[in-house]
Coordinates of C-alpha atoms in Angstrom, one line a residue:
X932 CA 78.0 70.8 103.3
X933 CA 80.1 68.7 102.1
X934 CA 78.4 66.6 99.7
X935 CA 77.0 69.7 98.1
X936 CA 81.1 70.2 97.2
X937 CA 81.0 66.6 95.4
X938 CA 78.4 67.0 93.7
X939 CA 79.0 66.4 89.7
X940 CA 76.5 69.1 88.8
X941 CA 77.7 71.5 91.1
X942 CA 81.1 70.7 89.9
X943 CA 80.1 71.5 86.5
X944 CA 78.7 74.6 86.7
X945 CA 81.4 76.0 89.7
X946 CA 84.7 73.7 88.9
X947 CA 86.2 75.6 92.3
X948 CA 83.7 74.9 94.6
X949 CA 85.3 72.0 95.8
X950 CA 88.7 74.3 97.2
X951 CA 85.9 75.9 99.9
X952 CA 85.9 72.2 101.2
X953 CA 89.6 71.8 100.9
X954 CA 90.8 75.1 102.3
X955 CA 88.0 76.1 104.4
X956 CA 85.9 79.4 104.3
X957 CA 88.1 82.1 106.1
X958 CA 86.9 85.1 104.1
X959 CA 86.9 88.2 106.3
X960 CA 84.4 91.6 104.8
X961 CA 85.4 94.3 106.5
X962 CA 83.0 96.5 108.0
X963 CA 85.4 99.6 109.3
X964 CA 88.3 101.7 107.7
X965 CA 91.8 101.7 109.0
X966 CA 91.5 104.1 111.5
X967 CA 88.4 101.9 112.8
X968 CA 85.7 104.0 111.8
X969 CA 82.6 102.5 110.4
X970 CA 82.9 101.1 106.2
X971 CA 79.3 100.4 104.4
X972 CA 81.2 98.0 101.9
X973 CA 78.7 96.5 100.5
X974 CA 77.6 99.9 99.3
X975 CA 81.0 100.5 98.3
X976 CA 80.6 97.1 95.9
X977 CA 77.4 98.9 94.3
X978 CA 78.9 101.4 93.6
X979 CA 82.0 100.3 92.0
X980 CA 79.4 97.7 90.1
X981 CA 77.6 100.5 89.0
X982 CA 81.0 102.0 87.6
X983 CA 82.1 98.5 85.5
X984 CA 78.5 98.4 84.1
X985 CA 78.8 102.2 83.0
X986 CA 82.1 101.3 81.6
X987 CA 81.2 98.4 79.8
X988 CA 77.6 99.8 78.2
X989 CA 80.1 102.5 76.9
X990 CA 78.0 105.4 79.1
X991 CA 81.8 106.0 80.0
X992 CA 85.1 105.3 79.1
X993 CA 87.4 103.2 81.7
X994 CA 89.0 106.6 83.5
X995 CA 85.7 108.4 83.8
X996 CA 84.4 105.2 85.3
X997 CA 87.0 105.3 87.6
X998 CA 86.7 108.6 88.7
X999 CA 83.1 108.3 88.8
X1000 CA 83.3 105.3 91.5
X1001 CA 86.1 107.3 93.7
X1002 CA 84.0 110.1 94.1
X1003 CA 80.8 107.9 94.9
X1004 CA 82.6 106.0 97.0
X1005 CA 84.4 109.4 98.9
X1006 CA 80.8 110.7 99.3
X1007 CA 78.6 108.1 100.2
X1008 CA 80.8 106.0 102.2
X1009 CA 83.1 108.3 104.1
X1010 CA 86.3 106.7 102.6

């Protein structure tokens, strides 16, 4: 692992990969709301992917986009 994170052409391409060495991979996706109930969030990142993309094509403008992922996310995910 962490000879991939010296690596010059690795470097190149992803100038940060050598602070996951440095500081350690501590990243945490949650899986459950606040009140402990179950959170698809990779679903919920579709979703709000699917709301940039529509933004940035110009199918919507930014607010519309925004309500548009909200209400995906408040039906589909249960948030």
């Amino acid at each position: 692992w962490s000879g991939i994170c010296h690596d010059q052409n690795v470097l190149n391409l992803y100038p940060w990969f050598n602070l996951l060495n440095e500081k350690g991979m501590k990243g945490i996706r949650e899986s459950q709301g606040s009140q402990g109930e179950p959170f698809n969030l990779r679903q919920a990142e579709i979703i709000i992917g699917q709301g940039v993309t529509n933004a940035i094509n110009g199918i919507m403008n930014v607010n519309q986009a925004v309500e548009y992922i909200n209400a995906r996310i408040r039906n589909e995910t249960g948030a």
